[in-house]
């Protein structure tokens, strides 16, 4: 992913109002993100822990999503991320609920995705960040094929949000 500016990020959101996009808290470390290793930019809101955001590049340009997270997360079992297929114990995977874009979202319709709570899917797939023991299965796919699968999984979710 290419480095993106605050203005580009705020203009990219498809499932919240322009006012909400203007007020949302951006990550504090934009300048130090490993952009060349990212397939998307994801972050938790440091001012409202039940909110998270994701921005990615698509054919039509940048697309940003606002998520709602459950206020209480329980469970000690391992869960698997639907994007990168990394497993995490406890609260390492969170159900991210995104309001649908347009009228459907304004009517309260949402789409959910189980995703790495730390949004580090791109780094796990590339081996740049190690999950806890047992978090990545040995695969016969190359790293490039795993990256393509993760990008495709995320694109499928974005299609459901924007449909």
Short mmCIF file of C-alpha atoms in Angstrom, two decimals:
data_model
loop_
_atom_site.label_atom_id
_atom_site.label_comp_id
_atom_site.label_asym_id
_atom_site.label_seq_id
_atom_site.Cartn_x
_atom_site.Cartn_y
_atom_site.Cartn_z
CA UNK A 1 0.00 0.00 0.00
CA UNK A 2 1.21 3.51 -0.65
CA UNK A 3 1.51 6.04 2.17
CA UNK A 4 -1.72 8.01 2.50
CA UNK A 5 -2.43 11.42 3.98
CA UNK A 6 -4.90 12.41 6.67
CA UNK A 7 -7.02 14.19 4.05
CA UNK A 8 -7.10 11.10 1.80
CA UNK A 9 -8.04 8.87 4.74
CA UNK A 10 -10.91 11.09 5.86
CA UNK A 11 -12.28 11.38 2.30
CA UNK A 12 -12.23 7.59 1.76
CA UNK A 13 -14.98 6.48 4.17
CA UNK A 14 -18.02 4.92 2.52
CA UNK A 15 -20.06 3.83 5.55
CA UNK A 16 -20.14 6.91 7.76
CA UNK A 17 -21.05 10.55 7.32
CA UNK A 18 -18.51 13.19 6.29
CA UNK A 19 -18.89 14.71 9.75
CA UNK A 20 -18.07 11.40 11.42
CA UNK A 21 -15.06 10.95 9.12
CA UNK A 22 -13.85 14.45 10.02
CA UNK A 23 -14.07 13.72 13.75
CA UNK A 24 -12.61 10.20 13.87
CA UNK A 25 -9.26 9.72 15.58
CA UNK A 26 -6.48 8.84 13.16
CA UNK A 27 -3.52 6.66 14.13
CA UNK A 28 -0.70 8.61 15.68
CA UNK A 29 2.01 6.68 13.84
CA UNK A 30 1.12 7.27 10.19
CA UNK A 31 4.63 8.48 9.40
CA UNK A 32 6.26 5.30 10.73
CA UNK A 33 3.92 2.65 9.32
CA UNK A 34 5.65 -0.02 7.17
CA UNK A 35 3.62 1.03 4.09
CA UNK A 36 5.48 -1.27 1.68
CA UNK A 37 4.40 -4.29 3.77
CA UNK A 38 0.75 -3.26 4.20
CA UNK A 39 -2.22 -4.30 2.10
CA UNK A 40 -4.45 -2.00 4.13
CA UNK A 41 -4.27 0.52 6.95
CA UNK A 42 -6.22 -0.55 10.02
CA UNK A 43 -6.38 0.93 13.51
CA UNK A 44 -8.33 0.99 16.74
CA UNK A 45 -9.69 4.34 17.89
CA UNK A 46 -7.60 5.43 20.88
CA UNK A 47 -10.43 7.71 22.08
CA UNK A 48 -13.32 5.23 21.73
CA UNK A 49 -12.27 1.60 22.16
CA UNK A 50 -15.45 0.22 20.59
CA UNK A 51 -14.50 1.76 17.23
CA UNK A 52 -11.98 0.75 14.60
CA UNK A 53 -11.21 1.79 11.03
CA UNK A 54 -9.74 0.32 7.88
CA UNK A 55 -8.59 2.00 4.65
CA UNK A 56 -7.47 0.14 1.55
CA UNK A 57 -6.82 0.79 -2.11
CA UNK A 58 -9.26 -0.54 -4.69
CA UNK A 59 -9.71 0.08 -8.40
CA UNK A 60 -11.99 3.03 -7.64
CA UNK A 61 -9.46 4.57 -5.23
CA UNK A 62 -9.16 4.52 -1.46
CA UNK A 63 -12.05 2.93 0.43
CA UNK A 64 -12.42 3.43 4.17
CA UNK A 65 -14.66 1.52 6.57
CA UNK A 66 -15.76 2.36 10.08
CA UNK A 67 -16.28 -0.61 12.42
CA UNK A 68 -18.11 -1.13 15.68
CA UNK A 69 -16.56 -3.62 18.06
CA UNK A 70 -18.35 -5.52 20.80
CA UNK A 71 -18.07 -3.72 24.12
CA UNK A 72 -17.41 -6.98 25.95
CA UNK A 73 -15.34 -9.71 24.41
CA UNK A 74 -15.14 -13.02 26.13
CA UNK A 75 -13.62 -16.37 25.44
CA UNK A 76 -10.37 -18.15 25.95
CA UNK A 77 -10.45 -20.26 22.80
CA UNK A 78 -8.41 -19.66 19.72
CA UNK A 79 -10.13 -17.84 16.88
CA UNK A 80 -9.09 -17.48 13.26
CA UNK A 81 -8.94 -14.25 11.29
CA UNK A 82 -11.08 -14.39 8.15
CA UNK A 83 -8.60 -12.24 6.23
CA UNK A 84 -5.15 -13.74 6.85
CA UNK A 85 -6.14 -17.06 8.47
CA UNK A 86 -3.94 -16.45 11.51
CA UNK A 87 -5.24 -17.92 14.76
CA UNK A 88 -5.02 -16.05 18.04
CA UNK A 89 -5.91 -17.02 21.60
CA UNK A 90 -8.47 -15.11 23.65
CA UNK A 91 -9.20 -11.67 22.27
CA UNK A 92 -6.68 -11.69 19.41
CA UNK A 93 -9.50 -11.93 16.87
CA UNK A 94 -12.50 -9.61 17.08
CA UNK A 95 -15.82 -9.54 15.29
CA UNK A 96 -15.71 -6.25 13.38
CA UNK A 97 -19.19 -5.01 12.47
CA UNK A 98 -19.31 -2.48 9.64
CA UNK A 99 -22.47 -0.55 8.76
CA UNK A 100 -23.30 -1.11 5.11
CA UNK A 101 -22.74 1.82 2.78
CA UNK A 102 -25.64 4.03 1.72
CA UNK A 103 -29.29 3.63 2.63
CA UNK A 104 -28.86 0.10 3.99
CA UNK A 105 -26.33 1.33 6.55
CA UNK A 106 -28.52 4.27 7.56
CA UNK A 107 -31.29 1.73 8.20
CA UNK A 108 -28.98 -0.14 10.59
CA UNK A 109 -27.80 -3.01 8.38
CA UNK A 110 -24.29 -4.25 9.13
CA UNK A 111 -21.85 -6.85 7.86
CA UNK A 112 -19.42 -8.64 10.17
CA UNK A 113 -15.92 -10.02 9.79
CA UNK A 114 -13.66 -11.85 12.26
CA UNK A 115 -10.32 -10.09 12.00
CA UNK A 116 -7.01 -9.77 13.83
CA UNK A 117 -7.65 -7.28 16.63
CA UNK A 118 -4.32 -5.58 15.95
CA UNK A 119 -4.99 -5.27 12.17
CA UNK A 120 -1.56 -6.82 11.48
CA UNK A 121 -2.81 -9.33 8.87
CA UNK A 122 -0.36 -8.05 6.22
CA UNK A 123 2.56 -8.41 8.60
CA UNK A 124 1.57 -11.92 9.76
CA UNK A 125 1.26 -13.17 6.18
CA UNK A 126 4.67 -11.74 5.24
CA UNK A 127 6.36 -13.09 8.40
CA UNK A 128 7.17 -9.54 9.57
CA UNK A 129 5.25 -10.07 12.81
CA UNK A 130 4.95 -13.34 14.70
CA UNK A 131 1.68 -14.30 16.34
CA UNK A 132 1.69 -16.33 19.52
CA UNK A 133 2.76 -19.95 19.20
CA UNK A 134 0.52 -21.89 16.90
CA UNK A 135 -0.87 -18.77 15.24
CA UNK A 136 0.15 -19.55 11.64
CA UNK A 137 -0.27 -22.94 10.06
CA UNK A 138 2.41 -24.23 7.75
CA UNK A 139 1.08 -23.77 4.24
CA UNK A 140 2.02 -24.99 0.79
CA UNK A 141 1.11 -21.59 -0.68
CA UNK A 142 3.88 -19.12 -1.38
CA UNK A 143 3.91 -15.83 0.52
CA UNK A 144 2.69 -14.06 -2.62
CA UNK A 145 -0.22 -16.50 -2.89
CA UNK A 146 -1.05 -15.98 0.79
CA UNK A 147 -0.98 -12.20 0.26
CA UNK A 148 -3.32 -12.57 -2.73
CA UNK A 149 -5.69 -14.73 -0.66
CA UNK A 150 -5.77 -12.17 2.17
CA UNK A 151 -6.39 -9.32 -0.30
CA UNK A 152 -9.17 -11.36 -1.96
CA UNK A 153 -10.75 -12.18 1.42
CA UNK A 154 -10.77 -8.50 2.39
CA UNK A 155 -12.11 -7.48 -1.05
CA UNK A 156 -15.02 -9.90 -0.63
CA UNK A 157 -15.91 -8.27 2.66
CA UNK A 158 -15.64 -4.77 1.14
CA UNK A 159 -17.95 -5.88 -1.66
CA UNK A 160 -20.57 -6.96 0.91
CA UNK A 161 -20.32 -3.62 2.73
CA UNK A 162 -20.61 -1.52 -0.42
CA UNK A 163 -23.21 -3.65 -2.26
#
